[in-house]
Coordinates of C-alpha atoms in Angstrom, one line a residue:
Chain A
X1 CA 117.8 118.8 93.6
X2 CA 120.3 116.1 94.1
X3 CA 119.9 112.5 95.2
X4 CA 123.0 110.8 96.6
X5 CA 122.8 107.0 96.3
X6 CA 125.3 104.7 98.1
X7 CA 125.7 101.0 98.7
X8 CA 124.2 100.1 102.1
X9 CA 126.7 99.3 104.9
X10 CA 127.7 95.6 104.5
X11 CA 126.8 95.4 100.8
X12 CA 129.7 94.6 98.6
X13 CA 131.1 97.7 96.9
X14 CA 133.6 96.4 94.3
X15 CA 134.1 99.9 92.7
X16 CA 135.0 101.3 96.1
X17 CA 137.4 98.5 96.7
X18 CA 139.0 98.9 93.3
X19 CA 139.5 102.7 94.0
X20 CA 140.9 102.0 97.5
X21 CA 143.5 99.6 96.1
X22 CA 144.4 101.7 93.0
X23 CA 145.1 105.0 94.8
X24 CA 148.1 103.8 96.8
X25 CA 149.5 102.3 93.6
X26 CA 149.4 105.7 92.1
X27 CA 151.2 107.3 95.0
X28 CA 148.2 108.6 97.0
X29 CA 148.4 107.4 100.6
X30 CA 146.1 107.9 103.6
X31 CA 142.9 107.0 101.8
X32 CA 140.3 104.8 103.4
X33 CA 136.6 104.1 103.5
X34 CA 136.1 104.5 99.8
X35 CA 132.5 104.0 98.5
X36 CA 131.3 104.6 95.1
X37 CA 127.6 105.3 94.4
X38 CA 125.4 107.4 92.1
X39 CA 124.6 111.1 91.9
X40 CA 121.3 112.0 90.3
X41 CA 120.6 115.7 89.7
X42 CA 117.2 116.8 88.5
X43 CA 114.7 119.6 88.5
X44 CA 111.4 118.7 90.1
X45 CA 108.3 120.9 90.3
X46 CA 107.1 119.1 93.5
X47 CA 110.1 118.0 95.6
X48 CA 107.6 116.1 97.9
X49 CA 107.5 113.5 95.2
X50 CA 111.2 112.7 95.4
X51 CA 111.1 110.0 98.0
X52 CA 108.5 108.1 96.0
X53 CA 110.6 108.5 92.8
X54 CA 113.6 107.2 94.7
X55 CA 111.8 104.2 96.0
X56 CA 110.1 103.3 92.7
X57 CA 112.8 104.0 90.2
X58 CA 116.0 105.7 91.2
X59 CA 117.2 103.5 94.1
X60 CA 117.3 99.8 94.8
X61 CA 116.2 99.9 98.4
X62 CA 117.4 96.3 99.0
X63 CA 121.0 97.3 98.5
X64 CA 121.2 101.1 98.4
X65 CA 120.6 104.0 100.7
X66 CA 119.7 107.5 99.5
X67 CA 119.9 111.0 100.7
X68 CA 118.0 114.0 99.1
X69 CA 120.0 117.2 99.0
X70 CA 118.6 120.5 97.7
Chain B
X1 CA 134.9 113.9 101.7
X2 CA 132.6 113.6 98.7
X3 CA 133.4 113.9 95.0
X4 CA 130.4 114.5 92.8
X5 CA 131.1 113.5 89.2
X6 CA 128.7 114.4 86.4
X7 CA 128.7 114.2 82.6
X8 CA 130.0 117.5 81.1
X9 CA 127.3 119.7 79.4
X10 CA 126.8 118.5 75.9
X11 CA 128.1 115.0 76.5
X12 CA 125.5 112.3 76.0
X13 CA 123.8 111.1 79.3
X14 CA 121.8 108.0 78.4
X15 CA 121.1 107.2 82.0
X16 CA 119.7 110.7 82.6
X17 CA 117.6 110.4 79.5
X18 CA 116.2 107.0 80.5
X19 CA 115.2 108.3 84.0
X20 CA 113.7 111.5 82.4
X21 CA 111.5 109.3 80.2
X22 CA 110.6 106.7 82.8
X23 CA 109.4 109.0 85.5
X24 CA 106.3 110.4 83.6
X25 CA 105.4 106.8 82.7
X26 CA 105.4 106.0 86.4
X27 CA 103.1 109.0 87.1
X28 CA 105.7 111.5 88.2
X29 CA 105.3 114.7 86.2
X30 CA 107.2 118.0 86.3
X31 CA 110.7 116.5 86.1
X32 CA 113.4 117.9 83.8
X33 CA 117.1 118.3 83.5
X34 CA 117.9 114.8 84.8
X35 CA 121.6 113.9 84.9
X36 CA 123.1 110.8 86.4
X37 CA 126.7 110.8 87.6
X38 CA 128.8 109.2 90.3
X39 CA 129.2 109.8 94.0
X40 CA 132.6 108.9 95.5
X41 CA 132.9 109.1 99.3
X42 CA 136.2 108.6 100.9
X43 CA 138.3 109.5 104.0
X44 CA 141.5 111.3 103.0
X45 CA 144.3 112.3 105.4
X46 CA 145.4 115.1 103.0
X47 CA 142.4 116.6 101.2
X48 CA 144.8 118.8 99.1
X49 CA 145.6 115.6 97.2
X50 CA 142.0 115.2 96.1
X51 CA 142.1 117.2 92.8
X52 CA 145.1 115.1 91.7
X53 CA 143.3 111.9 92.6
X54 CA 140.3 113.0 90.6
X55 CA 142.3 113.9 87.6
X56 CA 144.4 110.7 87.7
X57 CA 141.8 108.1 88.6
X58 CA 138.4 109.1 89.7
X59 CA 137.2 111.3 86.9
X60 CA 137.5 111.2 83.1
X61 CA 138.2 114.8 82.5
X62 CA 137.4 114.5 78.8
X63 CA 133.7 113.8 79.4
X64 CA 133.1 114.5 83.1
X65 CA 133.2 117.4 85.5
X66 CA 133.7 117.0 89.2
X67 CA 133.1 118.9 92.4
X68 CA 134.7 118.2 95.8
X69 CA 132.4 118.6 98.8
X70 CA 133.5 118.2 102.4

């Protein structure tokens, strides 16, 4: 299973901003809406536990959203 | 587009190890193979440029693998 974690809309994303500024300087144009988050991959016997794992350890729900992908 | 970046097999993954140890302590059993990487989301006018962007800025190819997902 994969958990995709990203900064909530409106929360400062300095890594995303840095990438968005650096790409044109390297000759890559036409890039926008860059956001950098975390990817957590794991094997779980009971996937129903994943939301609780996210809320208790993997994600900071104050500033991050998450998405569970199989 | 999304770029999923993960530590190469055999490369130390201290964040993954920390999560794998912490989950049982929080009462979540049956978890293994935890790896923590990065999620980069971006809008790109020309997706054919993405592999070059990864190799030049987004990914450290010495220690990380990446996967491009639309």
